[in-house]
Coordinates of C-alpha atoms and ligand atoms in Angstrom, one line a residue:
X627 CA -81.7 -98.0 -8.2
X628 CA -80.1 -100.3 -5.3
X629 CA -79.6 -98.6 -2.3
X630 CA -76.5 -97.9 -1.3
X631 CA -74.3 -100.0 0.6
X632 CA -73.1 -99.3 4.7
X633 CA -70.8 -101.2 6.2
X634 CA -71.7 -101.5 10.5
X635 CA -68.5 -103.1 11.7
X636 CA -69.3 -103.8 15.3
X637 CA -73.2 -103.2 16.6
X638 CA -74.6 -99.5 17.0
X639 CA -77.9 -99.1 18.5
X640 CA -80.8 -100.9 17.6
X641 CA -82.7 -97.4 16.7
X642 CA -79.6 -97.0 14.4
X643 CA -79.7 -100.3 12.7
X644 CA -83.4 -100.1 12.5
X645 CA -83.4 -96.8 11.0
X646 CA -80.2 -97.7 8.2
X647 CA -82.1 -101.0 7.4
X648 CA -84.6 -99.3 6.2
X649 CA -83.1 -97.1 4.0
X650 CA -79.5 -98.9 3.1
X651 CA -78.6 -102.0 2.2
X652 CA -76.6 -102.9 6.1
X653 CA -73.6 -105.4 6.2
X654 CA -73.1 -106.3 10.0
X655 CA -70.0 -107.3 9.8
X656 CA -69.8 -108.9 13.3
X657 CA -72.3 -111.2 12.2
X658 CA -70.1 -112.8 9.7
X659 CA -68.3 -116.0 10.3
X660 CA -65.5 -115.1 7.9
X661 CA -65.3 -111.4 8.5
X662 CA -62.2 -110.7 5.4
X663 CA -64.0 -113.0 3.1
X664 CA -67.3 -110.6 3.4
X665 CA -65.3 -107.9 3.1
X666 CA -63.3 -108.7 -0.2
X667 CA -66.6 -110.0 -1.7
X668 CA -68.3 -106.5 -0.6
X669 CA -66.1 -104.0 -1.0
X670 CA -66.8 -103.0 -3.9
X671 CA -70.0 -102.3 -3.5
X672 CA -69.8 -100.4 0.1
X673 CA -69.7 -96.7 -0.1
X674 CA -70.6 -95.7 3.7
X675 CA -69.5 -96.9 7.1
X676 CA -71.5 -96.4 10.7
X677 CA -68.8 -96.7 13.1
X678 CA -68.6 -96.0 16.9
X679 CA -65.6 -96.9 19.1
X680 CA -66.7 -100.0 19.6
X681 CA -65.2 -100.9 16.3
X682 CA -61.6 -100.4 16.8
X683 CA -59.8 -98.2 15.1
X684 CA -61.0 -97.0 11.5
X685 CA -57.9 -96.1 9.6
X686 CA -56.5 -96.3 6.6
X687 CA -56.3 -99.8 6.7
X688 CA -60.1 -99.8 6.1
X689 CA -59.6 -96.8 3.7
X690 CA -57.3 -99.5 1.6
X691 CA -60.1 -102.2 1.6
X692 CA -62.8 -100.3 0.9
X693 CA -62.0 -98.2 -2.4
X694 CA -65.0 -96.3 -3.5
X695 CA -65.7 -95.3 0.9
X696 CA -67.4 -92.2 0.5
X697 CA -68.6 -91.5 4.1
X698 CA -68.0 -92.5 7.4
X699 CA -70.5 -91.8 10.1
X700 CA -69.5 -91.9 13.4
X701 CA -71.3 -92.3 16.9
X702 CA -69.9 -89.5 19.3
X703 CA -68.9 -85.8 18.9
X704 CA -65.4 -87.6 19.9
X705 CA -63.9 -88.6 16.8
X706 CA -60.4 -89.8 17.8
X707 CA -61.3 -93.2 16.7
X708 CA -61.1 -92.6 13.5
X709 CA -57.8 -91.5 11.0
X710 CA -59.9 -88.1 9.8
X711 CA -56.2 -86.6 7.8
X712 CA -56.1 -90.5 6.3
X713 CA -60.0 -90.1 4.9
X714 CA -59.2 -86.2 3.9
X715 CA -56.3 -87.8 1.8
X716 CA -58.5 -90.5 0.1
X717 CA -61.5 -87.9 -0.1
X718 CA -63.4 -89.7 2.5
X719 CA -66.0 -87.7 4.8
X720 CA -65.8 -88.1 8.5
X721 CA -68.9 -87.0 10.6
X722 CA -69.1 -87.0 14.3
X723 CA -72.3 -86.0 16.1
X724 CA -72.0 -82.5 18.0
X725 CA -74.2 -80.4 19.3
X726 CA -77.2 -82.5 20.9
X727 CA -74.8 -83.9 23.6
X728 CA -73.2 -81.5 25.4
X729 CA -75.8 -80.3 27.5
X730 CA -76.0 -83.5 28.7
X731 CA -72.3 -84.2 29.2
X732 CA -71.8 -81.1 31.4
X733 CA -74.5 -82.4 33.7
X734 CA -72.8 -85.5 34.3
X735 CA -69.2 -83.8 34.5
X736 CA -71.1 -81.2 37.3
X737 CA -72.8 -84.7 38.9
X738 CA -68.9 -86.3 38.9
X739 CA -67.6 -83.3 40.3
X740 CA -70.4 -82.8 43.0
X741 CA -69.8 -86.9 43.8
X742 CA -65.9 -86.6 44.1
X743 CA -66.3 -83.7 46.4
X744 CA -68.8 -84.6 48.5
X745 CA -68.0 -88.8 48.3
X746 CA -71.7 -89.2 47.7
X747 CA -70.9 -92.8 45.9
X748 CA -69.3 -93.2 49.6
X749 CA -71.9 -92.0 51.8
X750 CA -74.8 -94.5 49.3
X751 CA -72.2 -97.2 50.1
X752 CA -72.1 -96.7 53.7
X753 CA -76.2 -96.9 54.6
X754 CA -76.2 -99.8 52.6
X755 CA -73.5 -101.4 54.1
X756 CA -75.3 -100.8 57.5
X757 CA -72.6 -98.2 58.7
X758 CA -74.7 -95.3 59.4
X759 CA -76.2 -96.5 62.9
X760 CA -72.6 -97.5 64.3
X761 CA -70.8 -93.5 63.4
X762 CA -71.5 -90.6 61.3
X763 CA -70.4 -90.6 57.6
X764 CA -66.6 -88.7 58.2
X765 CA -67.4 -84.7 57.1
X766 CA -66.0 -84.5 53.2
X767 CA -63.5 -82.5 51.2
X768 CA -66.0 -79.0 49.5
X769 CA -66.4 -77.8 46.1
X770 CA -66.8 -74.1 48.6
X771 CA -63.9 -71.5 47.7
X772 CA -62.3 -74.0 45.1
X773 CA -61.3 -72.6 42.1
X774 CA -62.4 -74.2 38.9
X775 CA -59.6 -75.1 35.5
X776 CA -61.5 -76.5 32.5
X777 CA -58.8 -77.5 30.2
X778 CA -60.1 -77.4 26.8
X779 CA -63.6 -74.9 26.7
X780 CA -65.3 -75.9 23.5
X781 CA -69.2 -76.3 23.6
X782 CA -69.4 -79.0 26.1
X783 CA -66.5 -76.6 28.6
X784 CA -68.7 -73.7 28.0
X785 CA -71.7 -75.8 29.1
X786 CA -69.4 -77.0 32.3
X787 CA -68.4 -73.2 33.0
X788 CA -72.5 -71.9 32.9
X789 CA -73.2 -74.5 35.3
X790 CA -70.0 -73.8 37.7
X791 CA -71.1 -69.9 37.4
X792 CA -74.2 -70.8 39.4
X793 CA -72.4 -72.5 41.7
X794 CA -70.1 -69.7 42.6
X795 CA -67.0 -70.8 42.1
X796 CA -64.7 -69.2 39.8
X797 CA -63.9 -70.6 36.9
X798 CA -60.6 -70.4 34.6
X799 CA -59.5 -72.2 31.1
X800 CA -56.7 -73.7 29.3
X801 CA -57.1 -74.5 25.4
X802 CA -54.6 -74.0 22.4
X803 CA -55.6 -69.9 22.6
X804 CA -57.1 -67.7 23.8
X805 CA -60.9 -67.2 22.9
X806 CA -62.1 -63.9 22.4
X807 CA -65.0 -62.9 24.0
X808 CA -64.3 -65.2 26.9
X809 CA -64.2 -63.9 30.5
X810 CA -62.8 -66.4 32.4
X811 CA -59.2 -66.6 32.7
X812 CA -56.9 -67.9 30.5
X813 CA -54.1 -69.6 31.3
X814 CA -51.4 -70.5 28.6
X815 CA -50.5 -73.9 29.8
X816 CA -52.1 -77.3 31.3
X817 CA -49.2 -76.8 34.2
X818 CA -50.1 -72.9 34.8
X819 CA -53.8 -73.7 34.7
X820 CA -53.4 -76.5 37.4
X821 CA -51.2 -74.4 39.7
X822 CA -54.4 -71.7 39.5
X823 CA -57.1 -74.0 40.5
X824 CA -58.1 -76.6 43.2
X825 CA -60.0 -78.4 40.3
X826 CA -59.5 -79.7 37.3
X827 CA -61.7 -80.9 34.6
X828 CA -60.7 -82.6 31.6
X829 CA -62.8 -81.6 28.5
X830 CA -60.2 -81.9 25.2
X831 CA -61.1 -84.2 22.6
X832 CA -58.8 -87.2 22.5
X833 CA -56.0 -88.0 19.9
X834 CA -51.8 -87.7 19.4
X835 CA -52.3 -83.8 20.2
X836 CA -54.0 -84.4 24.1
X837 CA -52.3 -87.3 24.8
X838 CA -50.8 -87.1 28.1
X839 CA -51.9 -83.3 28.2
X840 CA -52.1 -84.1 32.2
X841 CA -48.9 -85.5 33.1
X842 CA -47.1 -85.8 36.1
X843 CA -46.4 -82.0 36.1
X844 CA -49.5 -81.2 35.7
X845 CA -51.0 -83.1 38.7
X846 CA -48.3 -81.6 40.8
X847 CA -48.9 -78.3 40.1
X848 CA -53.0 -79.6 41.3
X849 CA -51.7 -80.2 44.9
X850 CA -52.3 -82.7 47.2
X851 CA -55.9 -80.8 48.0
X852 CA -56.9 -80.7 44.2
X853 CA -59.5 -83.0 42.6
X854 CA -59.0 -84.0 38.8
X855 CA -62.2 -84.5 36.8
X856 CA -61.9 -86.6 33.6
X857 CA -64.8 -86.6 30.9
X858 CA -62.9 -86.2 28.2
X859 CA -60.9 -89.3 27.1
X860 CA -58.8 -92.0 29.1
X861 CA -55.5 -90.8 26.4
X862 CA -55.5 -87.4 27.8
X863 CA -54.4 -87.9 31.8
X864 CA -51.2 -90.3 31.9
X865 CA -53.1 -92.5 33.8
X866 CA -50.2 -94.1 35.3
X867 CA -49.1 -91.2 37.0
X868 CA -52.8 -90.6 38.3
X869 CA -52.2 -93.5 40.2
X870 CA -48.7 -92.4 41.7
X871 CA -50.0 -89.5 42.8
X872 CA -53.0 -90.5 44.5
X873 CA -50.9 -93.3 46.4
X874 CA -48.3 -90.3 47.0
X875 CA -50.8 -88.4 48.0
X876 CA -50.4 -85.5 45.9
X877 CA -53.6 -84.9 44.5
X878 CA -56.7 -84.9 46.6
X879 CA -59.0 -87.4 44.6
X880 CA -60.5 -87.8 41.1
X881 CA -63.5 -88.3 39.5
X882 CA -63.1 -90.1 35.9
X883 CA -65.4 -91.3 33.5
X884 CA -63.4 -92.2 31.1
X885 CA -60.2 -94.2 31.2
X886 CA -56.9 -95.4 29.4
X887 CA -57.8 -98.6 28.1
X888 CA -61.7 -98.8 28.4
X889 CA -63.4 -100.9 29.4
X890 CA -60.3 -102.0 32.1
X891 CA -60.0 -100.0 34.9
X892 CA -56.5 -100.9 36.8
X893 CA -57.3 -102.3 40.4
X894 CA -54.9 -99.7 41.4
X895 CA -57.7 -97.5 40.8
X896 CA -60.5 -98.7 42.2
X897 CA -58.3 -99.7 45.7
X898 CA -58.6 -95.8 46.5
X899 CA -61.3 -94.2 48.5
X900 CA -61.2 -91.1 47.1
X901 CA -61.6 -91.7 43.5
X902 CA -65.2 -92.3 42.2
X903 CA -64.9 -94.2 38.8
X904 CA -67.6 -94.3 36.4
X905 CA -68.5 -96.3 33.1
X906 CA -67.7 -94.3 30.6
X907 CA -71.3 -92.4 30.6
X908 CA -71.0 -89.2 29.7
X909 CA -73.8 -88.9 27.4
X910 CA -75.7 -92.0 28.3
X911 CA -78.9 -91.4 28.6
X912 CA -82.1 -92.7 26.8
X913 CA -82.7 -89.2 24.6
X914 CA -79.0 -88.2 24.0
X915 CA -78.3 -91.4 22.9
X916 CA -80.8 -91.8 20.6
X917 CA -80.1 -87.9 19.6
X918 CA -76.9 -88.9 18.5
X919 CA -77.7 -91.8 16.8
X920 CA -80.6 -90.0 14.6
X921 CA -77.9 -87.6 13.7
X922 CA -75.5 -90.1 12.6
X923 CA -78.5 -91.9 10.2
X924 CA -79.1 -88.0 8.7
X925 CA -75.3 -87.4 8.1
X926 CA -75.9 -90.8 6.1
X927 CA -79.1 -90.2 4.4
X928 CA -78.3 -86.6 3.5
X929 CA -74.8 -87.5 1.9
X930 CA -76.6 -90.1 -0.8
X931 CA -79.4 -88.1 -1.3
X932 CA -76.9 -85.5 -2.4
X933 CA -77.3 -82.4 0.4
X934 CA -74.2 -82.8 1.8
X935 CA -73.0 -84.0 5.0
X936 CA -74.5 -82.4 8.0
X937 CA -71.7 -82.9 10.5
X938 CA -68.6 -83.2 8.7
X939 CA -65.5 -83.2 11.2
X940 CA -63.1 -80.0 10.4
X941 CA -60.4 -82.5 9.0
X942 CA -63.0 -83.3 6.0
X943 CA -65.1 -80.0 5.9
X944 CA -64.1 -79.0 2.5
X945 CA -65.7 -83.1 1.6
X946 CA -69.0 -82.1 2.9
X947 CA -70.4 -81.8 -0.7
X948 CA -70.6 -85.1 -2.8
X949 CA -69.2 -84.6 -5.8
Ligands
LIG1078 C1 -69.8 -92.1 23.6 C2 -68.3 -90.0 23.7 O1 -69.6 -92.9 24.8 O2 -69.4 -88.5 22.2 C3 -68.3 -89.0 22.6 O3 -67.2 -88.6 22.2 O4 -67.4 -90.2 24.3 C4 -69.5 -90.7 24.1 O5 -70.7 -89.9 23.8 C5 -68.9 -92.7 22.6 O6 -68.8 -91.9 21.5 C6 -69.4 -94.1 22.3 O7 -68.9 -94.5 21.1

């Protein structure tokens, strides 16, 4: 029996590639010099996709193209990349990779937090600029008596909220309700959480419903001593009124890692000194990375060999069994 066929449209990581190789015939499209030609000579034939941002949007567009998609995988326990109600309505599995990176995702939010606060990119700057022997690095805002909003506590908030409870600060949550057993506060909107803390931190998954969750309103009702944390995605904070409010004054500083049109980060941004940008690294590390990636081959290898998907997103739950 011929393997079956997966579709990469733009490059995953080499383990990944490796590991499909071996076990699928793999099209990489972005090898192709004549990528629609490949595709209307293939389609027929491709019944899986391994997709990570990087490849644009996968909609149904692609779903049009490629009739007899079963599965796509994707790389990241964010899934906004993809149309999951367009696969659900064609009968297409979606499968994200949750679980084995949140751990490491809180660390870094903690880390980004910890570096906003204390200006730590600052301070490395300023001994290798030379600075140090001339003055004193200037005494830095404190994460000491701040109060902590996570808006949105799934598994990687939860994660972010352990951590914060050894640091003493108190912690409180927005999301769409109310979790039971929960003890930290719950507050019923973005704008009431924001008022309630000196912090921030952005943990919602991406997509229509989040964009914009942290508007203008919302960054007012932060102050001009409170610190937004971004990990989430760029689509959630209007990122334009970020930027007014740190030139206004406002808000006190932020610490993003993720950004509204990635991988361009607006000069405006980068002009402030209290703002400590990162590269979208949130999970970025050697063994996450490749955590994620081994669970996106599985969701593949256990769909054809009939066991179901392993990670199916909620949109396409009731897919998870091939049929
Ligand atoms: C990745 C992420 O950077 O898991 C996510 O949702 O944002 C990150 O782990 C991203 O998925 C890369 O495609």
């Amino acid at each position: 029996m011929t393997p079956p066929h997966i579709l990469m449209p733009a490059p995953l990581a080499p383990d990944v590639i490796d590991a499909l190789d071996g076990r699928f015939v793999l099209h990489r499209l972005w090898e192709q010099t004549d990528p629609d030609a490949f595709l209307r000579d293939h389609a027929s034939a491709i019944t899986g996709m391994a997709v990570s941002t990087l490849a644009g949007a996968i909609d149904a567009g692609w779903f049009d193209r490629l009739p007899e998609l079963e599965i796509v995988a994707s790389f990241g326990v964010g899934y906004d990349n993809v149309d999951a109600a367009a696969a659900a309505a064609r009968d297409v599995v979606v499968t994200n990779t949750p679980g084995v990176l949140d751990e490491e995702v809180a660390d870094l939010a903690v880390g980004l937090l910890l570096a906003t606060l204390r200006r730590i990119p600052q301070a490395d700057r300023y001994v290798r600029d030379g600075r140090w022997p001339d003055a004193p690095f200037p005494l830095s805002p404190t994460l000491r008596g701040r109060r902590v909003g996570i808006v949105g506590l799934g598994a990687i908030g939860k994660a972010i909220a352990r951590r914060l409870d050894a640091f003493a600060v108190p912690v409180a949550y927005h999301g769409r309700s109310r979790q039971s057993g929960v003890d930290y506060a719950y507050h019923d909107t973005p704008v009431a959480l924001a008022e309630a803390s000196d912090v921030l931190i952005a943990m919602v998954p991406g997509g229509a419903g989040t964009h914009h969750l942290i508007d203008a309103t919302v960054l007012r009702a932060l102050g001009p001593d409170g610190v937004l944390i971004n990990v989430a995605r760029g689509s959630v904070v209007d990122q334009d009124a970020l930027i007014a409010a740190l030139s206004a004054g406002t808000i006190g500083g932020a610490g993003l890692d993720v950004f509204a049109d990635e991988p361009r980060v607006p000069d405006a941004l980068l002009g402030f000194d209290n703002v400590v940008v990162l590269p979208h690294v949130g999970s970025a590390s050697h063994s996450t990375r490749a955590s994620m990636g081994q669970l996106l081959v599985d969701n593949l290898i256990a769909w054809f060999d009939g066991k179901g998907a392993i990670s199916p997103v909620p949109e396409t739950a009731h897919l998870a069994q091939r049929s």
